[in-house]
mmCIF file of C-alpha atoms in Angstrom:
data_model
loop_
_atom_site.group_PDB
_atom_site.id
_atom_site.type_symbol
_atom_site.label_atom_id
_atom_site.label_comp_id
_atom_site.label_asym_id
_atom_site.label_seq_id
_atom_site.Cartn_x
_atom_site.Cartn_y
_atom_site.Cartn_z
ATOM 1 C CA GLY I 1 226.337 29.714 -82.623
ATOM 2 C CA THR I 2 226.138 33.407 -82.003
ATOM 3 C CA ALA I 3 222.500 33.294 -80.864
ATOM 4 C CA VAL I 4 223.385 32.079 -77.351
ATOM 5 C CA PRO I 5 225.803 34.901 -76.445
ATOM 6 C CA LEU I 6 223.541 37.446 -78.164
ATOM 7 C CA VAL I 7 220.539 36.475 -76.043
ATOM 8 C CA GLU I 8 222.714 36.355 -72.919
ATOM 9 C CA LYS I 9 224.015 39.877 -73.626
ATOM 10 C CA LEU I 10 220.529 41.238 -74.305
ATOM 11 C CA THR I 11 219.311 39.695 -71.059
ATOM 12 C CA SER I 12 222.204 41.236 -69.135
ATOM 13 C CA TRP I 13 221.184 44.620 -70.589
ATOM 14 C CA ASN I 14 217.579 44.004 -69.434
ATOM 15 C CA VAL I 15 216.296 44.120 -73.016
ATOM 16 C CA ASP I 16 212.684 42.923 -73.188
ATOM 17 C CA HIS I 17 212.076 43.212 -76.943
ATOM 18 C CA ILE I 18 214.234 42.864 -80.025
ATOM 19 C CA ALA I 19 213.387 42.842 -83.710
ATOM 20 C CA VAL I 20 215.588 40.746 -85.958
ATOM 21 C CA LEU I 21 215.966 41.841 -89.580
ATOM 22 C CA HIS I 22 217.439 38.938 -91.489
ATOM 23 C CA ILE I 23 218.346 37.984 -95.019
ATOM 24 C CA ASP I 24 215.832 35.565 -96.485
ATOM 25 C CA ASN I 25 218.266 32.756 -97.223
ATOM 26 C CA THR I 26 219.498 29.648 -95.441
ATOM 27 C CA TYR I 27 221.998 31.587 -93.290
ATOM 28 C CA GLY I 28 219.642 34.405 -92.296
ATOM 29 C CA ASN I 29 216.646 32.160 -91.657
ATOM 30 C CA ALA I 30 218.693 29.748 -89.516
ATOM 31 C CA PHE I 31 220.194 32.633 -87.530
ATOM 32 C CA ALA I 32 216.777 34.215 -86.860
ATOM 33 C CA THR I 33 215.326 30.837 -85.863
ATOM 34 C CA ALA I 34 218.222 30.203 -83.478
ATOM 35 C CA ILE I 35 217.665 33.573 -81.782
ATOM 36 C CA CYS I 36 213.956 32.836 -81.351
ATOM 37 C CA LEU I 37 214.625 29.357 -79.988
ATOM 38 C CA GLU I 38 217.271 30.599 -77.562
ATOM 39 C CA ALA I 39 214.965 33.359 -76.306
ATOM 40 C CA ARG I 40 212.212 30.782 -75.646
ATOM 41 C CA ARG I 41 214.413 28.334 -73.726
ATOM 42 C CA GLY I 42 213.213 29.575 -70.372
ATOM 43 C CA ASN I 43 216.387 31.394 -69.363
ATOM 44 C CA THR I 44 214.955 34.591 -70.844
ATOM 45 C CA PRO I 45 211.233 34.555 -70.121
ATOM 46 C CA GLY I 46 210.855 38.271 -70.815
ATOM 47 C CA LEU I 47 212.618 38.507 -74.181
ATOM 48 C CA ASP I 48 210.146 39.039 -77.009
ATOM 49 C CA VAL I 49 211.617 38.468 -80.485
ATOM 50 C CA GLU I 50 209.991 39.621 -83.726
ATOM 51 C CA THR I 51 211.543 38.734 -87.079
ATOM 52 C CA VAL I 52 211.385 40.450 -90.450
ATOM 53 C CA ASP I 53 213.008 38.972 -93.519
ATOM 54 C CA ILE I 54 214.438 40.791 -96.498
ATOM 55 C CA ALA I 55 215.645 39.485 -99.855
ATOM 56 C CA PRO I 56 219.403 39.674 -100.458
ATOM 57 C CA ASP I 57 218.670 41.666 -103.636
ATOM 58 C CA ALA I 58 215.953 43.872 -102.111
ATOM 59 C CA ASP I 59 215.165 47.083 -103.950
ATOM 60 C CA ASP I 60 214.521 50.376 -102.160
ATOM 61 C CA ARG I 61 210.765 49.735 -101.955
ATOM 62 C CA LYS I 62 211.274 46.379 -100.224
ATOM 63 C CA ILE I 63 213.842 47.865 -97.849
ATOM 64 C CA SER I 64 211.419 50.660 -96.975
ATOM 65 C CA PHE I 65 208.667 48.111 -96.296
ATOM 66 C CA ALA I 66 210.926 45.991 -94.062
ATOM 67 C CA ILE I 67 211.970 49.058 -92.061
ATOM 68 C CA GLN I 68 208.317 50.082 -91.734
ATOM 69 C CA LEU I 69 207.558 46.648 -90.254
ATOM 70 C CA LEU I 70 210.409 47.113 -87.763
ATOM 71 C CA LYS I 71 209.156 50.571 -86.875
ATOM 72 C CA GLU I 72 205.642 49.231 -86.261
ATOM 73 C CA THR I 73 206.997 46.945 -83.520
ATOM 74 C CA GLN I 74 207.854 50.094 -81.533
ATOM 75 C CA PHE I 75 210.955 48.240 -80.301
ATOM 76 C CA THR I 76 214.181 50.104 -79.643
ATOM 77 C CA TYR I 77 216.615 47.194 -80.134
ATOM 78 C CA PHE I 78 217.291 45.727 -83.561
ATOM 79 C CA PHE I 79 219.621 42.956 -84.692
ATOM 80 C CA ALA I 80 220.497 42.780 -88.384
ATOM 81 C CA VAL I 81 221.627 39.562 -90.048
ATOM 82 C CA VAL I 82 222.879 40.813 -93.400
ATOM 83 C CA LEU I 83 226.030 40.095 -95.353
ATOM 84 C CA SER I 84 226.410 42.884 -97.901
ATOM 85 C CA ASP I 85 228.026 46.239 -97.048
ATOM 86 C CA GLU I 86 225.928 47.927 -99.709
ATOM 87 C CA LEU I 87 222.688 46.407 -98.402
ATOM 88 C CA VAL I 88 223.411 47.275 -94.773
ATOM 89 C CA ASP I 89 224.100 50.899 -95.753
ATOM 90 C CA ARG I 90 220.785 51.080 -97.628
ATOM 91 C CA ILE I 91 218.984 49.504 -94.670
ATOM 92 C CA MET I 92 220.540 51.907 -92.187
ATOM 93 C CA THR I 93 219.861 54.943 -94.383
ATOM 94 C CA GLU I 94 216.196 53.954 -94.564
ATOM 95 C CA ALA I 95 216.102 53.229 -90.818
ATOM 96 C CA TYR I 96 217.456 56.728 -90.237
ATOM 97 C CA ASN I 97 214.914 58.222 -92.652
ATOM 98 C CA GLN I 98 212.067 56.449 -90.820
ATOM 99 C CA GLY I 99 213.326 57.523 -87.404
ATOM 100 C CA ILE I 100 214.528 54.203 -85.962
ATOM 101 C CA ALA I 101 218.275 54.804 -86.254
ATOM 102 C CA GLY I 102 220.448 57.741 -85.297
ATOM 103 C CA THR I 103 217.933 58.960 -82.735
ATOM 104 C CA GLY I 104 219.903 58.185 -79.596
ATOM 105 C CA ARG I 105 216.948 56.047 -78.565
ATOM 106 C CA HIS I 106 217.380 53.040 -80.881
ATOM 107 C CA THR I 107 220.148 50.457 -80.712
ATOM 108 C CA TRP I 108 221.239 48.459 -83.758
ATOM 109 C CA LEU I 109 223.439 45.373 -83.480
ATOM 110 C CA PHE I 110 224.857 43.439 -86.421
ATOM 111 C CA SER I 111 225.722 39.817 -87.023
ATOM 112 C CA ASP I 112 229.364 38.883 -87.332
ATOM 113 C CA GLY I 113 228.833 38.514 -91.098
ATOM 114 C CA ILE I 114 229.163 42.296 -91.347
ATOM 115 C CA GLY I 115 232.518 42.242 -89.592
ATOM 116 C CA THR I 116 233.956 45.692 -89.084
ATOM 117 C CA THR I 117 232.025 47.273 -91.961
ATOM 118 C CA VAL I 118 230.144 49.659 -89.732
ATOM 119 C CA ILE I 119 233.122 50.846 -87.685
ATOM 120 C CA ASP I 120 236.006 50.919 -90.166
ATOM 121 C CA ARG I 121 234.694 53.769 -92.314
ATOM 122 C CA ASP I 122 234.418 57.499 -91.894
ATOM 123 C CA PHE I 123 231.196 59.206 -92.892
ATOM 124 C CA PRO I 124 230.584 62.935 -93.300
ATOM 125 C CA ILE I 125 229.555 64.407 -89.948
ATOM 126 C CA GLY I 126 225.779 64.741 -89.794
ATOM 127 C CA SER I 127 225.122 62.417 -92.745
ATOM 128 C CA PRO I 128 222.399 59.775 -92.364
ATOM 129 C CA LEU I 129 224.957 56.944 -92.181
ATOM 130 C CA GLU I 130 227.154 58.754 -89.661
ATOM 131 C CA ARG I 131 224.117 59.321 -87.461
ATOM 132 C CA ALA I 132 222.719 55.818 -87.990
ATOM 133 C CA TYR I 133 226.005 54.081 -87.117
ATOM 134 C CA ARG I 134 227.135 56.302 -84.239
#
């Protein structure tokens, strides 16, 4: 799966910590588990992985809580396993609002389930989504 090349890439970037935000369903749970297992295989002894799940139909309160949990890790690398364009935009808006996206300090990566959603759209310059995705 995608977990192997993801962990290899993070290791090549000398990333020590990553938080994985994943949809709480079979796909998201399996993906997050695969990342954790790959990071523990011994090839990446310094990669610490924290996971946070989120319901596919999460309301704004639940999204805010999930982002708060990510923020509390104090990590600067995040990997999102989400499938809905609308949900990823709400997640990234909240991440921006809580100061863990669009800062120039935090890096967000997305599973291939998002496809080109985050790069094939134009956002108003200076908007939360433009800053979060840049």
